[in-house]
Coordinates of C-alpha atoms and ligand atoms in Angstrom, one line a residue:
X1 CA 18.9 15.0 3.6
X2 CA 16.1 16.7 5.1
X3 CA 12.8 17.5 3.8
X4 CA 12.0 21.5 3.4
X5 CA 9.2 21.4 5.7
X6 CA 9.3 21.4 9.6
X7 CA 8.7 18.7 11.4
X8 CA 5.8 18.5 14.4
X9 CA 6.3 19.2 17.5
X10 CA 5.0 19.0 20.9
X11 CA 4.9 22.5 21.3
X12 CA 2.9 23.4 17.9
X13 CA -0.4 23.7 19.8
X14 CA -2.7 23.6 16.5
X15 CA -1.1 19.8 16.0
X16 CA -2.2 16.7 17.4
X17 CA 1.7 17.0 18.3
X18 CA 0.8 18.9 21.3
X19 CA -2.6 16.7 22.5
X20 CA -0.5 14.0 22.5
X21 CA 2.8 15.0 24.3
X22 CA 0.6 17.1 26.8
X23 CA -2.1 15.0 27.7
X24 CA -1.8 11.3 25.7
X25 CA 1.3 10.0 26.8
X26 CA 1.1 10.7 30.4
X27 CA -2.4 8.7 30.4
X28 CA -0.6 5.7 28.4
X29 CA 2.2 5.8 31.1
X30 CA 0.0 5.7 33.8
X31 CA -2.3 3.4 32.5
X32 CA 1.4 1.3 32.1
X33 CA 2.4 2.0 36.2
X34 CA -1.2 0.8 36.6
X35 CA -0.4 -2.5 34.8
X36 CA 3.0 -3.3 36.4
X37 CA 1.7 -2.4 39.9
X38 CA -1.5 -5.1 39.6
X39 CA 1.3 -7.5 38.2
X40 CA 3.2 -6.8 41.4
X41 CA 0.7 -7.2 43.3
X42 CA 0.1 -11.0 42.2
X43 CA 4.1 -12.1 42.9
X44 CA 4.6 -13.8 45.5
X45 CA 8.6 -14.0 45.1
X46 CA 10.3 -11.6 47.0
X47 CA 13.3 -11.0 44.5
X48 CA 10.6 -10.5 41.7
X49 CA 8.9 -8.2 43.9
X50 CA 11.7 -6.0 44.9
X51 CA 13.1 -6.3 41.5
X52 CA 9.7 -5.0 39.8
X53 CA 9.2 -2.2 42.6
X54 CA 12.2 -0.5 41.0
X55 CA 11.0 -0.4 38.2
X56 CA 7.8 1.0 39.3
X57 CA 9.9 3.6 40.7
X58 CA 11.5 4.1 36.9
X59 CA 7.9 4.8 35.6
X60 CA 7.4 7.2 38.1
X61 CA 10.7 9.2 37.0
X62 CA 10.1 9.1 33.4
X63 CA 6.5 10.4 34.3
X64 CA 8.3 13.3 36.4
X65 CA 10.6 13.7 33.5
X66 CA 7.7 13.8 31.1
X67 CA 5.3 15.9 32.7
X68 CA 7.9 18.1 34.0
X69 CA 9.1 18.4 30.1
X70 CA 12.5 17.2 31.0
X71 CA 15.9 17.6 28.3
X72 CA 16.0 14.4 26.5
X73 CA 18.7 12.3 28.1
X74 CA 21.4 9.4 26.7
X75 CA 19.7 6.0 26.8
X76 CA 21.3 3.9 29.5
X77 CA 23.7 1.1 27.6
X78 CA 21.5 -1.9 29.0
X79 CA 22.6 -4.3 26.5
X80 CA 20.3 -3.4 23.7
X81 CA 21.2 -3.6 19.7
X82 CA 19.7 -0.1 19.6
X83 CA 21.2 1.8 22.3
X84 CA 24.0 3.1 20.0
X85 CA 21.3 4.1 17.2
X86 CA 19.3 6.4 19.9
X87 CA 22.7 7.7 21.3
X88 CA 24.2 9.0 18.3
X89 CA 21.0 10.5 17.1
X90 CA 20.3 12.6 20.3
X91 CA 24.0 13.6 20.5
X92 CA 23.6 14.7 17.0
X93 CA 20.5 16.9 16.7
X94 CA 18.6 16.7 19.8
X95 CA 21.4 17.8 22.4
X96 CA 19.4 20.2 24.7
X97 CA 16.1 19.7 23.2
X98 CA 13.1 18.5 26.0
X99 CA 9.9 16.7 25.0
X100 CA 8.1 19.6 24.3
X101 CA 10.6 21.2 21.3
X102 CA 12.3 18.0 19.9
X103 CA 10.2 16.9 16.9
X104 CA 7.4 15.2 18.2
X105 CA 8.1 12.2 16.6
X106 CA 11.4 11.5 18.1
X107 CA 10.3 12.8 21.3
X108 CA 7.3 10.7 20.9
X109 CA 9.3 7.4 20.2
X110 CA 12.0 8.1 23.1
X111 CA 9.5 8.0 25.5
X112 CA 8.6 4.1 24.2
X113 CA 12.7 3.7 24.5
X114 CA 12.9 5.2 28.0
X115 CA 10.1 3.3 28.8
X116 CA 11.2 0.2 27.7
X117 CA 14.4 0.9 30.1
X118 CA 12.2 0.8 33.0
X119 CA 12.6 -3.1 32.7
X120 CA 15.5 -3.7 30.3
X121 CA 17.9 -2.7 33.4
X122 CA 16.1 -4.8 35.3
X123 CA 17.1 -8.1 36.2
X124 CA 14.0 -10.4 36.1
X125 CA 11.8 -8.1 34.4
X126 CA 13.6 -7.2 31.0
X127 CA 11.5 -9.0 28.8
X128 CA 7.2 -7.6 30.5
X129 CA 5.2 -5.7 28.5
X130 CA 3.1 -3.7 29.8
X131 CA 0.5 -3.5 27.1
X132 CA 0.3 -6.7 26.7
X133 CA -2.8 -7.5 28.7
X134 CA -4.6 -4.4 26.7
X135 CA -3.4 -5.9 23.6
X136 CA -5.1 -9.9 24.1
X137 CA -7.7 -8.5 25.4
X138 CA -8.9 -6.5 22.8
X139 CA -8.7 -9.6 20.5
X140 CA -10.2 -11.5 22.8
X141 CA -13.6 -8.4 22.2
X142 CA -13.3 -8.1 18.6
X143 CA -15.5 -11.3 18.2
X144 CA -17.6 -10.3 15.4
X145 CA -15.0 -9.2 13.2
X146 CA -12.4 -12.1 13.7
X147 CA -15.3 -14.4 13.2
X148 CA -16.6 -12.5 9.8
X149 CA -13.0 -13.1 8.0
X150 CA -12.4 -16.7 9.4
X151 CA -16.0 -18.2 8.3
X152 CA -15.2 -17.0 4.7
X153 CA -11.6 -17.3 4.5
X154 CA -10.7 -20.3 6.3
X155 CA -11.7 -22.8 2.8
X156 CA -8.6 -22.2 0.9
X157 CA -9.2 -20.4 -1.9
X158 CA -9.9 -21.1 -5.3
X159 CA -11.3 -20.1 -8.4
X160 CA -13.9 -21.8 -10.0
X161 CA -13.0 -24.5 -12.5
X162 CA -15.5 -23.6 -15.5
X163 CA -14.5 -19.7 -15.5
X164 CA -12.5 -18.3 -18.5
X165 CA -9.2 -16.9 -17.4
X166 CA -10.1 -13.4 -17.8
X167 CA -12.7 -14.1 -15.1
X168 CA -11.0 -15.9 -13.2
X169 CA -8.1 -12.5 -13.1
X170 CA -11.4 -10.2 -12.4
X171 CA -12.4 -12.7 -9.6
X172 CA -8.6 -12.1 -8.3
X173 CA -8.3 -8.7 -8.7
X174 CA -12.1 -8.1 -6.5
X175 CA -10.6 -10.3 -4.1
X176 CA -7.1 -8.7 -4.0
X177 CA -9.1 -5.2 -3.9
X178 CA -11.5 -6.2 -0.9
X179 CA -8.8 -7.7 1.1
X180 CA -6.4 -4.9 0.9
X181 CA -9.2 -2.9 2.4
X182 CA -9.6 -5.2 4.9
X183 CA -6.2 -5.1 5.5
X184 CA -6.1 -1.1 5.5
X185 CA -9.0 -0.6 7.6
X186 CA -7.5 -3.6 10.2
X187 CA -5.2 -0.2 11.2
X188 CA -8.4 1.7 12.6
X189 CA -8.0 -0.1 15.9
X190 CA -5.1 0.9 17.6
X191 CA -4.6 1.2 21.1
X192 CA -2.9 4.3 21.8
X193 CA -5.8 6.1 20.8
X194 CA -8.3 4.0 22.0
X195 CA -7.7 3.4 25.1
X196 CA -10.5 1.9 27.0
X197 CA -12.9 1.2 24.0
X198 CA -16.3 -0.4 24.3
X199 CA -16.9 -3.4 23.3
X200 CA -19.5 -1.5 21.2
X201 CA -16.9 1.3 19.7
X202 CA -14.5 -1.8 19.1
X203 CA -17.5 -3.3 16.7
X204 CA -18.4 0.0 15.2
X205 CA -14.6 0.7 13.8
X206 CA -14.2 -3.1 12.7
X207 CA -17.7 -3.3 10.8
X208 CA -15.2 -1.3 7.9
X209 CA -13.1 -4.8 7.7
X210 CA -16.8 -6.2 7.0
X211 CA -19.5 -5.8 4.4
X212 CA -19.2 -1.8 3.6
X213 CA -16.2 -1.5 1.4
X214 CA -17.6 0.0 -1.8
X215 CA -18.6 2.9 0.5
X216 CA -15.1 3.3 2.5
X217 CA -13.2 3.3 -1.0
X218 CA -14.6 7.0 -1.0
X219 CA -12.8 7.2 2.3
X220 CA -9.2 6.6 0.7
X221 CA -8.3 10.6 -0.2
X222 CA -5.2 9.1 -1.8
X223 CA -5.9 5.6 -3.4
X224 CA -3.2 4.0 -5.4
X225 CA -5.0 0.4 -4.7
X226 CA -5.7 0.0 -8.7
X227 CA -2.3 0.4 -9.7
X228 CA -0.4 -1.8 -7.5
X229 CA -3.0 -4.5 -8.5
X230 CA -1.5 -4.2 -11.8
X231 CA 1.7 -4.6 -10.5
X232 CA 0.9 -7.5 -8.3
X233 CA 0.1 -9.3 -11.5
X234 CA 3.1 -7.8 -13.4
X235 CA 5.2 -9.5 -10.7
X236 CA 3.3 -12.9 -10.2
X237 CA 4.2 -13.3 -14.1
X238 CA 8.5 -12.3 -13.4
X239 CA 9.3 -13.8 -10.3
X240 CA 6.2 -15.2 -8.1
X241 CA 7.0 -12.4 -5.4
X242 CA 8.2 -11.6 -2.3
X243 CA 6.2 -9.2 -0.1
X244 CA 7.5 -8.0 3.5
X245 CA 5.1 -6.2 5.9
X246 CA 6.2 -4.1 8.4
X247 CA 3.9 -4.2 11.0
X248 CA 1.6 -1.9 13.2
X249 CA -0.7 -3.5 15.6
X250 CA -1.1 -6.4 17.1
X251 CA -4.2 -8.5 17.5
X252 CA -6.9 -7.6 15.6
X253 CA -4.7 -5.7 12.9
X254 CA -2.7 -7.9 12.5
X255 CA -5.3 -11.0 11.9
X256 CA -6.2 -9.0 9.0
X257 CA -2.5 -8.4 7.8
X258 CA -2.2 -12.3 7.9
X259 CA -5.9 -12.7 6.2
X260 CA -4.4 -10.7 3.5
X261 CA -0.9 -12.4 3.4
X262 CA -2.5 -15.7 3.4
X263 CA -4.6 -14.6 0.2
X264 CA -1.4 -13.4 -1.7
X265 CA 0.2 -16.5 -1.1
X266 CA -2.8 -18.6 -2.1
X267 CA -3.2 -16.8 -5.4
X268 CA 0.3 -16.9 -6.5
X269 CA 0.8 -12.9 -6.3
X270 CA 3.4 -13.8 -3.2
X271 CA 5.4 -16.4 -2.9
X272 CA 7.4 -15.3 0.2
X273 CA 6.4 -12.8 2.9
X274 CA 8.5 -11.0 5.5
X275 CA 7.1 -10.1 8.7
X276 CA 8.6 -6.8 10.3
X277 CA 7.6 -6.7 14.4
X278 CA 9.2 -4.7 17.2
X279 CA 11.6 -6.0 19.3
X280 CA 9.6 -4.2 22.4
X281 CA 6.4 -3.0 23.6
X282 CA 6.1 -0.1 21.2
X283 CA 3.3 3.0 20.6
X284 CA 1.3 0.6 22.9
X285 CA -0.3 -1.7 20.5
X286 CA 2.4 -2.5 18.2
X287 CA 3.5 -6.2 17.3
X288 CA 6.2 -8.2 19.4
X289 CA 7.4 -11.7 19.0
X290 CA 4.9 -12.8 21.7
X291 CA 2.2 -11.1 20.0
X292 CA 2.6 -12.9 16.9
X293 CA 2.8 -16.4 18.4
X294 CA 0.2 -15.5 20.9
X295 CA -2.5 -14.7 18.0
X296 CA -1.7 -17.5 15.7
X297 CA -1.4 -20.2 19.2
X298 CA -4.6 -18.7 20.5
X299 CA -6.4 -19.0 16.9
X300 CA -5.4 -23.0 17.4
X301 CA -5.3 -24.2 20.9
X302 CA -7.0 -21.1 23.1
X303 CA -10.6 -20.3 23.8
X304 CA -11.3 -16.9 23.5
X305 CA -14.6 -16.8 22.4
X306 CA -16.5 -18.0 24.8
X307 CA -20.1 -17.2 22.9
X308 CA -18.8 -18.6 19.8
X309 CA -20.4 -21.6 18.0
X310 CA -18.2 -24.8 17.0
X311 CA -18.2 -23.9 13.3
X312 CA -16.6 -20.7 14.0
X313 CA -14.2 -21.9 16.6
X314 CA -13.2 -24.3 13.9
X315 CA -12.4 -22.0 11.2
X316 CA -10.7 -20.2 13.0
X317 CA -8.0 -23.0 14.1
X318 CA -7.8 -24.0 10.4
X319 CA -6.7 -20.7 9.4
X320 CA -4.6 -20.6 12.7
X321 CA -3.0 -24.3 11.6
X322 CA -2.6 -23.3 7.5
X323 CA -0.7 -20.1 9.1
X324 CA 1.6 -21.7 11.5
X325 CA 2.3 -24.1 8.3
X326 CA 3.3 -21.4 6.3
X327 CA 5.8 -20.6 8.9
X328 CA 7.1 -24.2 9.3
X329 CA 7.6 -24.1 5.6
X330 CA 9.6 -20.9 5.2
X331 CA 6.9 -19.2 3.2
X332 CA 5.9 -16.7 6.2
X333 CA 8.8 -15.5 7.9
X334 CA 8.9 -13.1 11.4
X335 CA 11.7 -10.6 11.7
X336 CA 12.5 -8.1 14.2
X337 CA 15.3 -5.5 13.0
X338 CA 16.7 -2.8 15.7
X339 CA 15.7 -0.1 13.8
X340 CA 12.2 -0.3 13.9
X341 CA 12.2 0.6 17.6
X342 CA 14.9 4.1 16.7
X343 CA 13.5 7.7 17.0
X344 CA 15.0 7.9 13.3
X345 CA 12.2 8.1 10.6
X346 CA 13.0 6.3 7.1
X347 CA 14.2 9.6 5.6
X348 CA 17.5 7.6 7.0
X349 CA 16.6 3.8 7.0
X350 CA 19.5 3.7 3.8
X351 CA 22.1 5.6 5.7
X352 CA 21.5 4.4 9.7
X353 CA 20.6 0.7 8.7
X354 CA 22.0 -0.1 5.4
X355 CA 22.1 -3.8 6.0
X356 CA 18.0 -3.1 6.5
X357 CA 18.1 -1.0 3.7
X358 CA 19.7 -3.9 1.0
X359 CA 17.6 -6.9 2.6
X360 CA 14.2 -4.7 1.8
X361 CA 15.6 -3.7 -1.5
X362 CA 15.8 -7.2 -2.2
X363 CA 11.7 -7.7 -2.2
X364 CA 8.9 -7.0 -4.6
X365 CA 6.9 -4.6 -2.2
X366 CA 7.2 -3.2 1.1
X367 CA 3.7 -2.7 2.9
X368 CA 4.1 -0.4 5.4
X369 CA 1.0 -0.4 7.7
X370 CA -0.5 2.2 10.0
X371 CA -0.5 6.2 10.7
X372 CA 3.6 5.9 12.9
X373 CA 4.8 4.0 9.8
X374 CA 3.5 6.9 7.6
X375 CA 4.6 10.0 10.0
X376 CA 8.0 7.9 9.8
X377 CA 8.6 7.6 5.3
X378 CA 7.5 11.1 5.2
X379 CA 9.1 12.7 8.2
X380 CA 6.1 13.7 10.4
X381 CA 6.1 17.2 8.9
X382 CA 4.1 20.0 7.3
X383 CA 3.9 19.0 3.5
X384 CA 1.0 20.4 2.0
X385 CA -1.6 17.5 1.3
X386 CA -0.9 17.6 -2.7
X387 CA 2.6 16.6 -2.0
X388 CA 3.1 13.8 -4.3
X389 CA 3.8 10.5 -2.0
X390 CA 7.1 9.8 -3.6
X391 CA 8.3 13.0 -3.1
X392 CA 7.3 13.3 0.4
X393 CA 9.6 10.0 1.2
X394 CA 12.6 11.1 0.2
X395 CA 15.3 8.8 0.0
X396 CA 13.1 5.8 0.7
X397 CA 12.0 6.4 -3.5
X398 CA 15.1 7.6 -4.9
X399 CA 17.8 6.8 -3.2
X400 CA 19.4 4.0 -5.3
X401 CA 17.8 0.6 -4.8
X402 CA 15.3 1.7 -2.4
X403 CA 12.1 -1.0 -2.9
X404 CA 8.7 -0.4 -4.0
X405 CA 6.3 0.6 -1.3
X406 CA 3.2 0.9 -0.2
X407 CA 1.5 2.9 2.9
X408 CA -1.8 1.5 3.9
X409 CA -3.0 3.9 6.5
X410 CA -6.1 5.2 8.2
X411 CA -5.5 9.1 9.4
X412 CA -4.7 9.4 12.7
X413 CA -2.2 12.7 12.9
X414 CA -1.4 15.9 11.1
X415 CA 1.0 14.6 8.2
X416 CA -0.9 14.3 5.1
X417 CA -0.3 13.8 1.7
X418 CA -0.2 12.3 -1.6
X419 CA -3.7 13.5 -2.0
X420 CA -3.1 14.4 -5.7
X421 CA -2.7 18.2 -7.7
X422 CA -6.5 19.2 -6.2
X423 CA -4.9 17.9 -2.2
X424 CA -4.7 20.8 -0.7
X425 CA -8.4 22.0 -1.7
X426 CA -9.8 18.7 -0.8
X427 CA -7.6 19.1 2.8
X428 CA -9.1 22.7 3.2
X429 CA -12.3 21.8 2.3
X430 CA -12.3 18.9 5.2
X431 CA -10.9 21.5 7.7
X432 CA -13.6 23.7 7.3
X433 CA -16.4 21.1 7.4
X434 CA -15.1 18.0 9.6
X435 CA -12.2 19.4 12.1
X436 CA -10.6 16.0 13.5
X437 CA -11.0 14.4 10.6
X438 CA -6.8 13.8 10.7
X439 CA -7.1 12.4 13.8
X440 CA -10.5 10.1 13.7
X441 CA -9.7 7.3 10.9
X442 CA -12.4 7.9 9.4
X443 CA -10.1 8.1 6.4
X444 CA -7.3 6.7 4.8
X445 CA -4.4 7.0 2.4
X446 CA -3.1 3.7 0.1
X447 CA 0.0 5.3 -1.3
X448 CA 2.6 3.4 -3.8
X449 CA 6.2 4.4 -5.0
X450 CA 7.5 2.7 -7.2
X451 CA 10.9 2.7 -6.2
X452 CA 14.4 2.6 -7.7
X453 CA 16.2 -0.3 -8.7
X454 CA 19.9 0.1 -7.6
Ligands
F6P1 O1 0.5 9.1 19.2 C1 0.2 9.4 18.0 C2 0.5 8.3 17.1 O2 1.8 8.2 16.8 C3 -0.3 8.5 15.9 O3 0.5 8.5 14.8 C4 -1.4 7.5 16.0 O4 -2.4 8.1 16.6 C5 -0.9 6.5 16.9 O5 0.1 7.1 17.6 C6 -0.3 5.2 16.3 O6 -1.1 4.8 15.3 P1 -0.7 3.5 14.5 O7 -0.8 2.3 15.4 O8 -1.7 3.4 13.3 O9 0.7 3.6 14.0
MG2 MG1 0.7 1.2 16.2

């Protein structure tokens, strides 16, 4: 059940495997001590106080354990629906293995786990986040870009009343073509690579969410965005459509995730969407529960903009108001499996969470966003770049009812493919002339598989 390539890992010094098991994730985890110890420092409990110094004092052994390249230990049983998942899968393959020679993507994501056990054990602290205040407040800068989409999105749509049908369909499909780049190039801001940005570098990356998408459809090495159009409409004509996303970031990605769920509910191509978030603080800017009802509160009652003028604020808490509606009413609705927060990619999502598995075979199209979603369906290893997508994903296209699915992701590590028979000239070619450019965002993948009905 394995795919016949190896997988990254933090020992392969050519990857960005190594860069980031090295260097990255001891900066995030101290940049995370940094954040608990200025939240300790405005308690005034004592219980809360002693309570969080210990697990300051956790951080500090997982960072000794990290830097040190430590074996991978059991996950201490605190309670957790995933402790058995993480258990069994290092017991299974990863007995022995430290940080440095267990594939990078599981060492990666235990280090999320064993961070999150920092506080889970705790007994006032289980629930903190400590990306949270990096998360809001890179909303809170993206300004220009939130206020772009809301100003023209915020007027329900509709199509004009005097158009043929054919073009009202062509007005549809430019729609549904701009906002699924909008919703792809949302993923460019994460914050595990960014940490720190500018409030100049945060503008820069959003301005592709903007006006220039012609241009950054050249960007999209492997772009399936054509054909699942067709199939959006195939569907809208069967059933009316369900749609579940499972998430990447929070804040500004995720505004445009909703911009675009919002759209495909509006225009009939959804009727239902599923909302997939993490049940913890996860590859620092993932989405949480309190992410998700943070953004969509804030958008309604906050004031986060303070330069902004009334018009804007006010689209912006009609959209916020038409979205919480939508979850009132059923039609969006948040979820937040176990799984999603494993070290297991979805080369085993049918065999290690077959209840998962059966509710996502049940929807029209699965939209998986962002670059750990991708490393994840195609096993964060070393196919070559003309690897066709459905191939590279393994059982999550042929084992027997596995859903249709789509990755929408800008480039942000080694594992590419899908790029088509000419993939591994184009990836050469880009070597040669723009090294980093697997690592910068600059470009993207939209991927499709049509899946297998069971
Ligand atoms: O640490 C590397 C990584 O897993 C990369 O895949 C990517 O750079 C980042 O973390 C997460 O990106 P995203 O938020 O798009 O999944
Ligand atoms: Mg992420």
């Amino acid at each position: 059940n394995n795919p016949p390539w190896p997988a990254y890992r933090g020992y392969h010094r050519y990857s960005f495997a190594h860069a980031t098991m090295q260097s990255r994730l001891p900066t995030i985890l101290g940049k995370a001590i940094d954040d608990a110890t200025r939240t300790l420092n405005e308690q005034s409990s004592e219980d809360l106080i002693v309570d969080l110094l210990e697990c300051i004092k956790r951080m500090d052994g997982l960072m000794i354990d990290l830097s040190g390249n430590a074996k991978l230990r059991p996950i201490i049983d605190d309670g957790e629906a995933d402790v058995a998942l993480w258990n069994k899968e290092i017991a299974k393959y990863f007995q022995g293995n430290d940080f440095m020679n267990a594939p990078w993507l599981f060492a990666e994501a235990y280090k999320y786990r064993r961070l999150h056990e920092c506080f889970s054990t705790s007994k006032y602290w289980q629930e903190y986040d400590v990306f949270y205040r990096q998360k809001s407040d890179t909303f809170a800068r993206s300004a220009d870009a939130v206020f772009e989409l809301s100003m023209r999105f915020a007027e329900p749509f509709q199509l004009p009343k005097d158009a043929t049908p054919e073009e009202n369909l062509e007005t549809e499909r430019l729609m549904f073509l701009e906002l699924t780049q909008v919703c792809l190039w949302g993923n460019s801001t994460d914050l595990s690579l960014l940490i720190n940005m500018s409030e100049e570098q945060i503008k820069a990356l959003q301005a592709t969410a903007g006006a220039h998408l012609a241009s950054t459809e050249g960007n999209i090495l492997g772009n399936h965005m054509h054909r699942l159009w067709e199939i959006m409409v195939e569907t809208r004509e069967k059933t009316g459509g369900r749609v579940d996303f499972v998430l990447d970031n929070a804040g500004f990605e995720l505004y445009c995730d909703c911009v675009y769920a919002d759209f495909l509910l509006q225009s009939g191509l959804a009727s239902k969407i599923h909302f997939h978030g993490k049940r913890f603080s996860w590859f620092v800017s993932d989405v949480t529960h309190r992410d998700w009802e943070w953004l969509l509160n804030v958008m309604v009652y906050g004031n986060l903009f303070p330069n902004a003028t009334e018009a804007e604020m006010e689209s912006l808490r009609r959209l916020g108001r038409r979205w919480k509606q939508y979850e009132k009413e059923g039609k969006w609705v948040y979820e937040q499996h176990p799984f999603w927060c494993t070290g297991y990619t979805f080369w085993d999502l049918h065999s290690e969470a077959p209840d998962l598995f059966l509710h996502l075979s049940k929807s029209d199209l699965v939209i998986f966003k962002g670059d750990l979603n991708h490393r994840k369906l195609t096993y964060d290893c070393a196919a070559p770049a003309s690897t066709p997508f459905e191939q590279a994903i393994g059982p999550m296209a042929s084992a027997a009812g596995a859903p249709r699915v789509v990755s929408m992701r800008t480039i942000k590590s080694d594992v590419v493919v899908g790029l088509g028979p000419k993939g591994d000239e184009v990836a050469k070619k880009l070597d040669r002339e723009e090294p980093g450019w697997k690592i910068s965002g600059k470009y993207a993948v939209v991927l499709l598989s049509e899946g297998r009905p069971g």
